[in-house]
Amino acid sequence: MPWKNQGGGPWGSGPKGPWGSGPQSAGPRPPDLEDLLRRGQDRLQQILPGGYFSGMGVAIILLIAVIVWLFSGVFRVQSEELGVVLRFGKHVRTVQPGLNYHWPYPIETVLLPKALRVSTISIGMSLIEDPARRGRTMRDVPEESLMLTGDENIVDVDFTVLWRIKPDGVGNYLFNIQNPEGTVKAVAESAMREVVGRANIQPILTGARTTTEANVQDLMQKTLDSYGSGIQVAQVQMQKVDPPAQVIDAFRDVQAARADLERLQNEAQTYSNRVVPDARGRAAQILQVAEGYQQQAIAEAKGQSARFLKVYDEYKKAPDVTRQRIYLETMERILGNAEKLIYDGGGSSSGQSGQGVVPFLPLSELSPRRQAAPAAGQQQQSGATR
């Protein structure tokens, strides 16, 4: 036939098809799988003495497999983790951070919980993505934060719980509870509602935060221990404690009035503390002065009575002499400080007493007081003149 002379079939010479030239090779061709297997077998037969399926070759292959299997039991525990080794599903030991070893699977397996990390759970608030601010914002969760107090008031409580796994309770943490974070959150909310429900609103909002936090932490720990959870509550922190938003303005006015009341009471107490001791001191001083006067009066009275008795005893012995002595002592006491002028009024030839003395000696001006009075008057007149 004519087409046989052309070569390549009826479409011309070369590897062509009925629609033109045939497929052309572009780039390197992938390796042949059969060729790779054949080469691997040849190399293995060269390495293994006695052939691929000989007894020595099988033993070497098994030895290599055992070595690889044994090395698969090496594992590393990170700084925040603890290794829990299970032997056929049973907890046998707990290992610390670092390189450790366990029997390979399926004899032993290892779980690596983050037992050394302190986790945080927030109740009453949650972080949500805020596209406008390109970050996260805190959103209030009223169904978690609104609680009823013991005096039938509503309070909005947001708090945070810090918890971790007990070093000796990792097994309980892994096998006794299914959802640890959810369990801690539910227990925290329940404990807070119970503590708030037993207290009044005023202490919770003012000075009883520390007591409330301690009570909630104790109640949470008891509940989690009863579950056998292996969880330790590190701290309870109350972030926000306010009345509901609808009445917060009125509540703030009440708080301001109470603050003013306490301030006024403190000022009154300060004034009382200052005045009362002063009054007590003055009263004590008056009492001491009165007691001193009493003792003085009694002593003087006793002295005078004793003196009188002594004088009376002497009077009984010698009445005339004692009477004369009393008279002289009395006159001495009376006339001791009096102004005295002694002159002789007798002996005048005219028979009138004092007529020969008065014209020459003005007796009325010899008194020291009479002389001092004109001198003081002259000094006042000279000062006025100046």
mmCIF file of C-alpha atoms in Angstrom:
data_model
loop_
_atom_site.group_PDB
_atom_site.id
_atom_site.type_symbol
_atom_site.label_atom_id
_atom_site.label_comp_id
_atom_site.label_asym_id
_atom_site.label_seq_id
_atom_site.Cartn_x
_atom_site.Cartn_y
_atom_site.Cartn_z
ATOM 1 C CA MET A 1 0.000 0.000 0.000
ATOM 2 C CA PRO A 2 1.209 3.518 -0.711
ATOM 3 C CA TRP A 3 1.089 4.660 2.891
ATOM 4 C CA LYS A 4 3.533 1.955 3.989
ATOM 5 C CA ASN A 5 6.300 3.604 2.002
ATOM 6 C CA GLN A 6 5.816 6.897 3.762
ATOM 7 C CA GLY A 7 6.561 5.497 7.203
ATOM 8 C CA GLY A 8 4.805 6.309 10.320
ATOM 9 C CA GLY A 9 1.393 5.250 9.172
ATOM 10 C CA PRO A 10 -1.132 7.047 7.019
ATOM 11 C CA TRP A 11 -0.427 10.362 8.707
ATOM 12 C CA GLY A 12 3.152 10.629 7.650
ATOM 13 C CA SER A 13 6.481 9.688 9.106
ATOM 14 C CA GLY A 14 7.299 9.990 12.735
ATOM 15 C CA PRO A 15 5.194 9.597 15.837
ATOM 16 C CA LYS A 16 2.140 11.398 14.542
ATOM 17 C CA GLY A 17 -1.471 10.838 15.018
ATOM 18 C CA PRO A 18 -4.417 11.610 12.817
ATOM 19 C CA TRP A 19 -4.592 15.185 14.266
ATOM 20 C CA GLY A 20 -1.004 16.164 13.733
ATOM 21 C CA SER A 21 2.168 15.463 15.596
ATOM 22 C CA GLY A 22 1.975 13.117 18.552
ATOM 23 C CA PRO A 23 2.700 13.945 22.210
ATOM 24 C CA GLN A 24 6.064 15.573 22.840
ATOM 25 C CA SER A 25 8.110 15.040 26.007
ATOM 26 C CA ALA A 26 8.478 18.237 28.039
ATOM 27 C CA GLY A 27 10.912 18.261 31.031
ATOM 28 C CA PRO A 28 12.269 15.318 33.054
ATOM 29 C CA ARG A 29 10.191 12.194 33.317
ATOM 30 C CA PRO A 30 9.255 10.865 36.821
ATOM 31 C CA PRO A 31 11.237 7.864 38.032
ATOM 32 C CA ASP A 32 9.829 4.452 37.452
ATOM 33 C CA LEU A 33 8.517 2.820 40.659
ATOM 34 C CA GLU A 34 9.390 -0.668 39.584
ATOM 35 C CA ASP A 35 12.903 0.452 38.809
ATOM 36 C CA LEU A 36 13.276 1.973 42.296
ATOM 37 C CA LEU A 37 12.033 -1.208 43.995
ATOM 38 C CA ARG A 38 14.402 -3.323 41.943
ATOM 39 C CA ARG A 39 17.370 -1.156 42.863
ATOM 40 C CA GLY A 40 16.446 -1.217 46.560
ATOM 41 C CA GLN A 41 16.249 -4.987 46.561
ATOM 42 C CA ASP A 42 19.623 -5.229 44.895
ATOM 43 C CA ARG A 43 21.263 -2.969 47.472
ATOM 44 C CA LEU A 44 19.644 -4.815 50.358
ATOM 45 C CA GLN A 45 20.882 -8.122 49.019
ATOM 46 C CA GLN A 46 24.372 -6.658 48.815
ATOM 47 C CA ILE A 47 24.256 -5.448 52.410
ATOM 48 C CA LEU A 48 22.649 -8.504 53.997
ATOM 49 C CA PRO A 49 24.878 -11.530 54.016
ATOM 50 C CA GLY A 50 23.335 -14.673 52.707
ATOM 51 C CA GLY A 51 20.611 -12.986 50.721
ATOM 52 C CA TYR A 52 17.480 -10.995 51.434
ATOM 53 C CA PHE A 53 15.326 -13.771 52.805
ATOM 54 C CA SER A 54 18.025 -15.693 54.621
ATOM 55 C CA GLY A 55 17.923 -16.226 58.400
ATOM 56 C CA MET A 56 20.663 -13.710 59.102
ATOM 57 C CA GLY A 57 18.920 -11.018 57.095
ATOM 58 C CA VAL A 58 15.630 -11.512 58.860
ATOM 59 C CA ALA A 59 17.350 -11.344 62.248
ATOM 60 C CA ILE A 60 19.097 -8.081 61.384
ATOM 61 C CA ILE A 61 15.842 -6.569 60.168
ATOM 62 C CA LEU A 62 14.096 -7.624 63.366
ATOM 63 C CA LEU A 63 16.953 -6.218 65.499
ATOM 64 C CA ILE A 64 16.747 -2.869 63.735
ATOM 65 C CA ALA A 65 12.981 -2.795 64.205
ATOM 66 C CA VAL A 66 13.335 -3.564 67.938
ATOM 67 C CA ILE A 67 15.938 -0.821 68.379
ATOM 68 C CA VAL A 68 13.712 1.700 66.628
ATOM 69 C CA TRP A 69 10.753 0.556 68.738
ATOM 70 C CA LEU A 70 12.723 0.963 71.967
ATOM 71 C CA PHE A 71 13.935 4.437 71.024
ATOM 72 C CA SER A 72 10.341 5.479 70.377
ATOM 73 C CA GLY A 73 9.814 5.533 74.181
ATOM 74 C CA VAL A 74 11.980 8.613 74.665
ATOM 75 C CA PHE A 75 9.872 11.731 75.279
ATOM 76 C CA ARG A 76 10.354 15.260 76.573
ATOM 77 C CA VAL A 77 8.252 17.082 79.158
ATOM 78 C CA GLN A 78 8.087 20.888 78.810
ATOM 79 C CA SER A 79 8.569 23.314 81.683
ATOM 80 C CA GLU A 80 4.823 23.815 82.254
ATOM 81 C CA GLU A 81 3.928 20.142 81.922
ATOM 82 C CA LEU A 82 4.006 16.940 83.918
ATOM 83 C CA GLY A 83 4.274 13.537 82.286
ATOM 84 C CA VAL A 84 1.613 11.000 83.243
ATOM 85 C CA VAL A 85 2.757 7.505 82.239
ATOM 86 C CA LEU A 86 0.041 4.942 81.602
ATOM 87 C CA ARG A 87 0.767 1.218 81.456
ATOM 88 C CA PHE A 88 -1.984 -0.507 79.500
ATOM 89 C CA GLY A 89 -4.200 2.449 80.362
ATOM 90 C CA LYS A 90 -3.405 2.508 84.114
ATOM 91 C CA HIS A 91 -1.610 5.432 85.738
ATOM 92 C CA VAL A 92 1.694 4.133 87.116
ATOM 93 C CA ARG A 93 3.856 7.229 87.678
ATOM 94 C CA THR A 94 4.269 10.966 87.121
ATOM 95 C CA VAL A 95 7.505 12.412 85.736
ATOM 96 C CA GLN A 96 8.941 15.923 86.001
ATOM 97 C CA PRO A 97 9.928 18.279 83.146
ATOM 98 C CA GLY A 98 12.901 17.163 81.076
ATOM 99 C CA LEU A 99 13.886 14.090 79.016
ATOM 100 C CA ASN A 100 12.241 10.875 80.212
ATOM 101 C CA TYR A 101 11.604 7.372 79.015
ATOM 102 C CA HIS A 102 8.679 4.966 79.029
ATOM 103 C CA TRP A 103 8.100 1.575 77.524
ATOM 104 C CA PRO A 104 7.044 2.103 73.917
ATOM 105 C CA TYR A 105 3.535 1.721 72.648
ATOM 106 C CA PRO A 106 1.440 -0.341 73.215
ATOM 107 C CA ILE A 107 2.932 -1.173 76.622
ATOM 108 C CA GLU A 108 3.046 2.372 77.980
ATOM 109 C CA THR A 109 1.788 5.726 76.783
ATOM 110 C CA VAL A 110 2.264 9.236 78.159
ATOM 111 C CA LEU A 111 -0.047 12.213 78.626
ATOM 112 C CA LEU A 112 1.359 15.721 78.979
ATOM 113 C CA PRO A 113 -1.092 18.027 80.816
ATOM 114 C CA LYS A 114 0.034 21.593 81.621
ATOM 115 C CA ALA A 115 -0.029 20.920 85.332
ATOM 116 C CA LEU A 116 2.486 23.618 86.362
ATOM 117 C CA ARG A 117 0.682 26.508 84.684
ATOM 118 C CA VAL A 118 -1.706 28.793 86.546
ATOM 119 C CA SER A 119 -4.918 29.131 84.540
ATOM 120 C CA THR A 120 -7.434 31.967 84.743
ATOM 121 C CA ILE A 121 -11.212 31.860 84.419
ATOM 122 C CA SER A 122 -13.384 34.996 84.391
ATOM 123 C CA ILE A 123 -17.002 34.900 85.585
ATOM 124 C CA GLY A 124 -19.389 37.699 84.757
ATOM 125 C CA MET A 125 -17.263 39.048 81.911
ATOM 126 C CA SER A 126 -15.769 37.763 78.687
ATOM 127 C CA LEU A 127 -13.328 38.923 76.037
ATOM 128 C CA ILE A 128 -14.736 39.386 72.559
ATOM 129 C CA GLU A 129 -13.164 40.471 69.304
ATOM 130 C CA ASP A 130 -13.790 44.119 68.463
ATOM 131 C CA PRO A 131 -13.170 44.829 64.758
ATOM 132 C CA ALA A 132 -13.545 48.576 65.287
ATOM 133 C CA ARG A 133 -10.704 48.688 67.791
ATOM 134 C CA ARG A 134 -8.780 45.850 66.183
ATOM 135 C CA GLY A 135 -8.478 43.964 69.404
ATOM 136 C CA ARG A 136 -10.431 42.488 72.274
ATOM 137 C CA THR A 137 -12.839 44.240 74.590
ATOM 138 C CA MET A 138 -14.414 43.175 77.854
ATOM 139 C CA ARG A 139 -18.124 42.420 77.666
ATOM 140 C CA ASP A 140 -20.335 42.027 80.699
ATOM 141 C CA VAL A 141 -22.320 38.787 81.036
ATOM 142 C CA PRO A 142 -25.369 39.623 83.200
ATOM 143 C CA GLU A 143 -26.598 36.024 83.413
ATOM 144 C CA GLU A 144 -23.386 35.176 85.273
ATOM 145 C CA SER A 145 -22.751 38.375 87.264
ATOM 146 C CA LEU A 146 -26.181 39.349 88.667
ATOM 147 C CA MET A 147 -26.663 37.756 92.098
ATOM 148 C CA LEU A 148 -29.190 38.015 94.930
ATOM 149 C CA THR A 149 -27.916 39.015 98.380
ATOM 150 C CA GLY A 150 -29.185 37.929 101.765
ATOM 151 C CA ASP A 151 -31.187 41.148 102.263
ATOM 152 C CA GLU A 152 -32.977 40.651 98.898
ATOM 153 C CA ASN A 153 -30.905 43.090 96.887
ATOM 154 C CA ILE A 154 -29.281 42.507 93.516
ATOM 155 C CA VAL A 155 -25.548 43.009 93.066
ATOM 156 C CA ASP A 156 -23.410 42.813 89.938
ATOM 157 C CA VAL A 157 -20.251 40.796 90.689
ATOM 158 C CA ASP A 158 -17.408 40.196 88.225
ATOM 159 C CA PHE A 159 -14.570 38.051 89.522
ATOM 160 C CA THR A 160 -11.611 36.003 88.374
ATOM 161 C CA VAL A 161 -10.440 32.589 89.579
ATOM 162 C CA LEU A 162 -6.788 31.520 89.411
ATOM 163 C CA TRP A 163 -6.366 27.734 89.543
ATOM 164 C CA ARG A 164 -3.808 25.064 88.833
ATOM 165 C CA ILE A 165 -3.407 21.287 88.951
ATOM 166 C CA LYS A 166 -2.155 19.766 92.174
ATOM 167 C CA PRO A 167 1.264 18.129 91.723
ATOM 168 C CA ASP A 168 -0.045 14.947 93.347
ATOM 169 C CA GLY A 169 -3.455 15.112 91.676
ATOM 170 C CA VAL A 170 -2.618 14.935 87.977
ATOM 171 C CA GLY A 171 -4.197 11.515 87.655
ATOM 172 C CA ASN A 172 -7.431 12.696 89.256
ATOM 173 C CA TYR A 173 -7.425 15.745 86.984
ATOM 174 C CA LEU A 174 -7.139 13.562 83.865
ATOM 175 C CA PHE A 175 -9.532 10.757 84.736
ATOM 176 C CA ASN A 176 -12.095 12.052 87.275
ATOM 177 C CA ILE A 177 -13.459 15.112 85.441
ATOM 178 C CA GLN A 178 -14.244 15.459 81.777
ATOM 179 C CA ASN A 179 -14.294 19.257 81.295
ATOM 180 C CA PRO A 180 -11.942 20.854 83.852
ATOM 181 C CA GLU A 181 -12.432 24.492 82.822
ATOM 182 C CA GLY A 182 -16.187 24.161 82.684
ATOM 183 C CA THR A 183 -16.203 22.428 86.061
ATOM 184 C CA VAL A 184 -14.107 25.151 87.692
ATOM 185 C CA LYS A 185 -16.300 27.872 86.208
ATOM 186 C CA ALA A 186 -19.535 26.231 87.352
ATOM 187 C CA VAL A 187 -18.173 25.618 90.862
ATOM 188 C CA ALA A 188 -16.890 29.211 91.107
ATOM 189 C CA GLU A 189 -20.206 30.737 90.085
ATOM 190 C CA SER A 190 -22.119 28.461 92.455
ATOM 191 C CA ALA A 191 -19.802 29.246 95.388
ATOM 192 C CA MET A 192 -19.988 33.004 94.786
ATOM 193 C CA ARG A 193 -23.783 32.923 94.622
ATOM 194 C CA GLU A 194 -23.926 30.975 97.886
ATOM 195 C CA VAL A 195 -21.565 33.337 99.733
ATOM 196 C CA VAL A 196 -23.307 36.461 98.392
ATOM 197 C CA GLY A 197 -26.702 34.970 99.232
ATOM 198 C CA ARG A 198 -25.724 34.676 102.900
ATOM 199 C CA ALA A 199 -24.455 38.284 103.234
ATOM 200 C CA ASN A 200 -25.982 41.756 103.040
ATOM 201 C CA ILE A 201 -25.282 44.084 100.155
ATOM 202 C CA GLN A 202 -23.564 46.814 102.168
ATOM 203 C CA PRO A 203 -20.573 44.784 103.455
ATOM 204 C CA ILE A 204 -20.061 43.245 100.023
ATOM 205 C CA LEU A 205 -19.890 46.651 98.350
ATOM 206 C CA THR A 206 -17.654 48.294 100.946
ATOM 207 C CA GLY A 207 -15.300 46.499 103.294
ATOM 208 C CA ALA A 208 -15.996 42.767 103.088
ATOM 209 C CA ARG A 209 -14.330 41.980 99.756
ATOM 210 C CA THR A 210 -11.385 40.169 101.304
ATOM 211 C CA THR A 211 -13.653 38.077 103.517
ATOM 212 C CA THR A 212 -15.915 37.244 100.580
ATOM 213 C CA GLU A 213 -12.977 36.180 98.412
ATOM 214 C CA ALA A 214 -11.605 33.930 101.170
ATOM 215 C CA ASN A 215 -15.016 32.322 101.765
ATOM 216 C CA VAL A 216 -15.529 31.659 98.053
ATOM 217 C CA GLN A 217 -12.051 30.148 97.722
ATOM 218 C CA ASP A 218 -12.618 27.816 100.686
ATOM 219 C CA LEU A 219 -16.013 26.714 99.420
ATOM 220 C CA MET A 220 -14.661 26.098 95.906
ATOM 221 C CA GLN A 221 -11.759 24.033 97.221
ATOM 222 C CA LYS A 222 -14.064 21.859 99.331
ATOM 223 C CA THR A 223 -16.379 21.244 96.385
ATOM 224 C CA LEU A 224 -13.556 20.402 93.960
ATOM 225 C CA ASP A 225 -11.950 18.093 96.507
ATOM 226 C CA SER A 226 -15.245 16.272 96.938
ATOM 227 C CA TYR A 227 -15.231 15.700 93.159
ATOM 228 C CA GLY A 228 -11.696 14.305 93.335
ATOM 229 C CA SER A 229 -10.725 16.769 90.618
ATOM 230 C CA GLY A 230 -7.070 17.246 91.529
ATOM 231 C CA ILE A 231 -7.481 21.038 91.112
ATOM 232 C CA GLN A 232 -6.152 23.640 93.527
ATOM 233 C CA VAL A 233 -7.746 27.097 93.706
ATOM 234 C CA ALA A 234 -4.889 29.592 93.987
ATOM 235 C CA GLN A 235 -6.855 32.837 94.380
ATOM 236 C CA VAL A 236 -10.240 34.480 93.905
ATOM 237 C CA GLN A 237 -10.171 38.134 92.827
ATOM 238 C CA MET A 238 -13.314 40.274 92.772
ATOM 239 C CA GLN A 239 -12.907 42.700 89.859
ATOM 240 C CA LYS A 240 -16.129 44.718 90.043
ATOM 241 C CA VAL A 241 -18.860 44.809 92.662
ATOM 242 C CA ASP A 242 -21.646 47.276 91.863
ATOM 243 C CA PRO A 243 -25.406 47.511 92.082
ATOM 244 C CA PRO A 244 -27.319 47.002 88.830
ATOM 245 C CA ALA A 245 -26.865 49.746 86.247
ATOM 246 C CA GLN A 246 -30.493 50.887 86.647
ATOM 247 C CA VAL A 247 -30.023 51.975 90.285
ATOM 248 C CA ILE A 248 -26.307 52.728 90.462
ATOM 249 C CA ASP A 249 -26.803 56.531 90.522
ATOM 250 C CA ALA A 250 -29.179 56.370 93.472
ATOM 251 C CA PHE A 251 -26.887 53.954 95.242
ATOM 252 C CA ARG A 252 -23.944 56.308 94.795
ATOM 253 C CA ASP A 253 -25.985 59.104 96.374
ATOM 254 C CA VAL A 254 -26.718 56.854 99.336
ATOM 255 C CA GLN A 255 -23.037 55.982 99.608
ATOM 256 C CA ALA A 256 -22.095 59.673 99.548
ATOM 257 C CA ALA A 257 -24.614 60.401 102.321
ATOM 258 C CA ARG A 258 -23.210 57.569 104.409
ATOM 259 C CA ALA A 259 -19.695 58.854 103.840
ATOM 260 C CA ASP A 260 -20.773 62.308 105.059
ATOM 261 C CA LEU A 261 -22.412 60.703 108.085
ATOM 262 C CA GLU A 262 -19.233 58.832 108.946
ATOM 263 C CA ARG A 263 -17.170 61.996 108.446
ATOM 264 C CA LEU A 264 -19.402 64.008 110.792
ATOM 265 C CA GLN A 265 -19.336 61.229 113.357
ATOM 266 C CA ASN A 266 -15.569 61.147 113.214
ATOM 267 C CA GLU A 267 -15.370 64.913 113.656
ATOM 268 C CA ALA A 268 -17.736 64.741 116.634
ATOM 269 C CA GLN A 269 -15.710 61.921 118.138
ATOM 270 C CA THR A 270 -12.535 63.952 117.649
ATOM 271 C CA TYR A 271 -14.080 66.964 119.390
ATOM 272 C CA SER A 272 -15.308 64.732 122.199
ATOM 273 C CA ASN A 273 -11.873 63.207 122.601
ATOM 274 C CA ARG A 274 -10.393 66.686 122.891
ATOM 275 C CA VAL A 275 -12.980 68.314 125.201
ATOM 276 C CA VAL A 276 -13.783 65.485 127.603
ATOM 277 C CA PRO A 277 -10.183 64.924 128.784
ATOM 278 C CA ASP A 278 -9.766 68.692 129.257
ATOM 279 C CA ALA A 279 -12.927 68.885 131.364
ATOM 280 C CA ARG A 280 -11.873 65.854 133.348
ATOM 281 C CA GLY A 281 -8.468 67.447 133.978
ATOM 282 C CA ARG A 282 -10.031 70.682 135.205
ATOM 283 C CA ALA A 283 -12.431 68.735 137.434
ATOM 284 C CA ALA A 284 -9.547 66.744 138.874
ATOM 285 C CA GLN A 285 -7.638 69.972 139.497
ATOM 286 C CA ILE A 286 -10.607 71.534 141.333
ATOM 287 C CA LEU A 287 -11.006 68.393 143.433
ATOM 288 C CA GLN A 288 -7.326 68.420 144.313
ATOM 289 C CA VAL A 289 -7.482 72.119 145.285
ATOM 290 C CA ALA A 290 -10.567 71.461 147.405
ATOM 291 C CA GLU A 291 -8.904 68.490 149.068
ATOM 292 C CA GLY A 292 -5.823 70.631 149.758
ATOM 293 C CA TYR A 293 -7.953 73.375 151.293
ATOM 294 C CA GLN A 294 -9.795 70.792 153.347
ATOM 295 C CA GLN A 295 -6.584 69.355 154.689
ATOM 296 C CA GLN A 296 -5.245 72.850 155.391
ATOM 297 C CA ALA A 297 -8.403 73.923 157.236
ATOM 298 C CA ILE A 298 -8.457 70.753 159.269
ATOM 299 C CA ALA A 299 -4.778 71.127 160.145
ATOM 300 C CA GLU A 300 -5.234 74.753 161.169
ATOM 301 C CA ALA A 301 -8.278 73.911 163.246
ATOM 302 C CA LYS A 302 -6.426 71.103 164.965
ATOM 303 C CA GLY A 303 -3.447 73.419 165.593
ATOM 304 C CA GLN A 304 -5.624 76.157 167.044
ATOM 305 C CA SER A 305 -7.489 73.709 169.226
ATOM 306 C CA ALA A 306 -4.213 72.226 170.455
ATOM 307 C CA ARG A 307 -2.872 75.722 171.148
ATOM 308 C CA PHE A 308 -6.076 76.645 172.953
ATOM 309 C CA LEU A 309 -5.854 73.551 175.103
ATOM 310 C CA LYS A 310 -2.280 74.356 176.023
ATOM 311 C CA VAL A 311 -3.216 77.959 176.877
ATOM 312 C CA TYR A 312 -6.157 76.683 178.901
ATOM 313 C CA ASP A 313 -3.886 74.369 180.834
ATOM 314 C CA GLU A 314 -1.604 77.264 181.645
ATOM 315 C CA TYR A 315 -4.611 79.445 182.507
ATOM 316 C CA LYS A 316 -5.773 76.928 185.084
ATOM 317 C CA LYS A 317 -2.363 77.024 186.688
ATOM 318 C CA ALA A 318 -2.037 80.851 186.816
ATOM 319 C CA PRO A 319 -5.196 82.709 185.719
ATOM 320 C CA ASP A 320 -3.991 86.262 186.320
ATOM 321 C CA VAL A 321 -0.674 85.854 184.631
ATOM 322 C CA THR A 322 -2.236 84.007 181.684
ATOM 323 C CA ARG A 323 -4.984 86.635 181.336
ATOM 324 C CA GLN A 324 -2.382 89.423 181.277
ATOM 325 C CA ARG A 325 -0.297 87.525 178.746
ATOM 326 C CA ILE A 326 -3.310 86.942 176.480
ATOM 327 C CA TYR A 327 -4.190 90.604 176.671
ATOM 328 C CA LEU A 328 -0.675 91.704 175.767
ATOM 329 C CA GLU A 329 -0.407 89.222 172.884
ATOM 330 C CA THR A 330 -3.780 90.327 171.556
ATOM 331 C CA MET A 331 -2.871 94.018 171.710
ATOM 332 C CA GLU A 332 0.465 93.242 170.044
ATOM 333 C CA ARG A 333 -1.270 91.437 167.217
ATOM 334 C CA ILE A 334 -3.819 94.210 166.741
ATOM 335 C CA LEU A 335 -1.541 97.239 167.132
ATOM 336 C CA GLY A 336 1.483 95.661 165.474
ATOM 337 C CA ASN A 337 0.660 96.993 161.982
ATOM 338 C CA ALA A 338 -1.250 100.135 163.051
ATOM 339 C CA GLU A 339 0.056 103.705 162.718
ATOM 340 C CA LYS A 340 1.084 104.929 166.094
ATOM 341 C CA LEU A 341 2.026 108.465 167.293
ATOM 342 C CA ILE A 342 3.176 108.733 170.842
ATOM 343 C CA TYR A 343 3.438 112.167 172.501
ATOM 344 C CA ASP A 344 3.182 113.639 175.905
ATOM 345 C CA GLY A 345 -0.004 115.615 176.276
ATOM 346 C CA GLY A 346 0.448 116.694 179.889
ATOM 347 C CA GLY A 347 2.603 119.252 181.712
ATOM 348 C CA SER A 348 1.214 122.405 180.043
ATOM 349 C CA SER A 349 0.842 125.594 182.172
ATOM 350 C CA SER A 350 -2.451 126.469 180.547
ATOM 351 C CA GLY A 351 -4.022 123.162 181.542
ATOM 352 C CA GLN A 352 -5.044 122.210 177.957
ATOM 353 C CA SER A 353 -3.539 118.904 176.774
ATOM 354 C CA GLY A 354 -1.374 119.100 173.726
ATOM 355 C CA GLN A 355 -1.545 122.850 173.324
ATOM 356 C CA GLY A 356 2.224 123.304 173.578
ATOM 357 C CA VAL A 357 3.009 120.627 170.938
ATOM 358 C CA VAL A 358 0.520 121.058 168.123
ATOM 359 C CA PRO A 359 1.564 124.554 166.939
ATOM 360 C CA PHE A 360 5.105 123.443 166.416
ATOM 361 C CA LEU A 361 4.657 119.809 165.299
ATOM 362 C CA PRO A 362 1.788 118.949 162.859
ATOM 363 C CA LEU A 363 1.020 115.501 164.092
ATOM 364 C CA SER A 364 -1.413 114.743 161.275
ATOM 365 C CA GLU A 365 1.324 115.103 158.673
ATOM 366 C CA LEU A 366 3.860 112.873 160.411
ATOM 367 C CA SER A 367 2.073 109.730 159.265
ATOM 368 C CA PRO A 368 4.029 107.932 156.477
ATOM 369 C CA ARG A 369 0.812 107.323 154.528
ATOM 370 C CA ARG A 370 -0.159 110.993 154.669
ATOM 371 C CA GLN A 371 3.281 111.922 153.423
ATOM 372 C CA ALA A 372 3.202 109.386 150.584
ATOM 373 C CA ALA A 373 -0.207 110.504 149.296
ATOM 374 C CA PRO A 374 0.805 114.177 148.545
ATOM 375 C CA ALA A 375 4.014 112.974 146.909
ATOM 376 C CA ALA A 376 2.042 110.707 144.538
ATOM 377 C CA GLY A 377 -0.364 113.584 143.742
ATOM 378 C CA GLN A 378 2.545 115.870 142.901
ATOM 379 C CA GLN A 379 4.009 113.264 140.540
ATOM 380 C CA GLN A 380 0.674 112.914 138.718
ATOM 381 C CA GLN A 381 0.358 116.672 138.348
ATOM 382 C CA SER A 382 3.905 116.963 137.022
ATOM 383 C CA GLY A 383 3.211 114.180 134.481
ATOM 384 C CA ALA A 384 0.027 115.889 133.338
ATOM 385 C CA THR A 385 1.880 119.200 133.000
ATOM 386 C CA ARG A 386 4.549 117.628 130.872
#
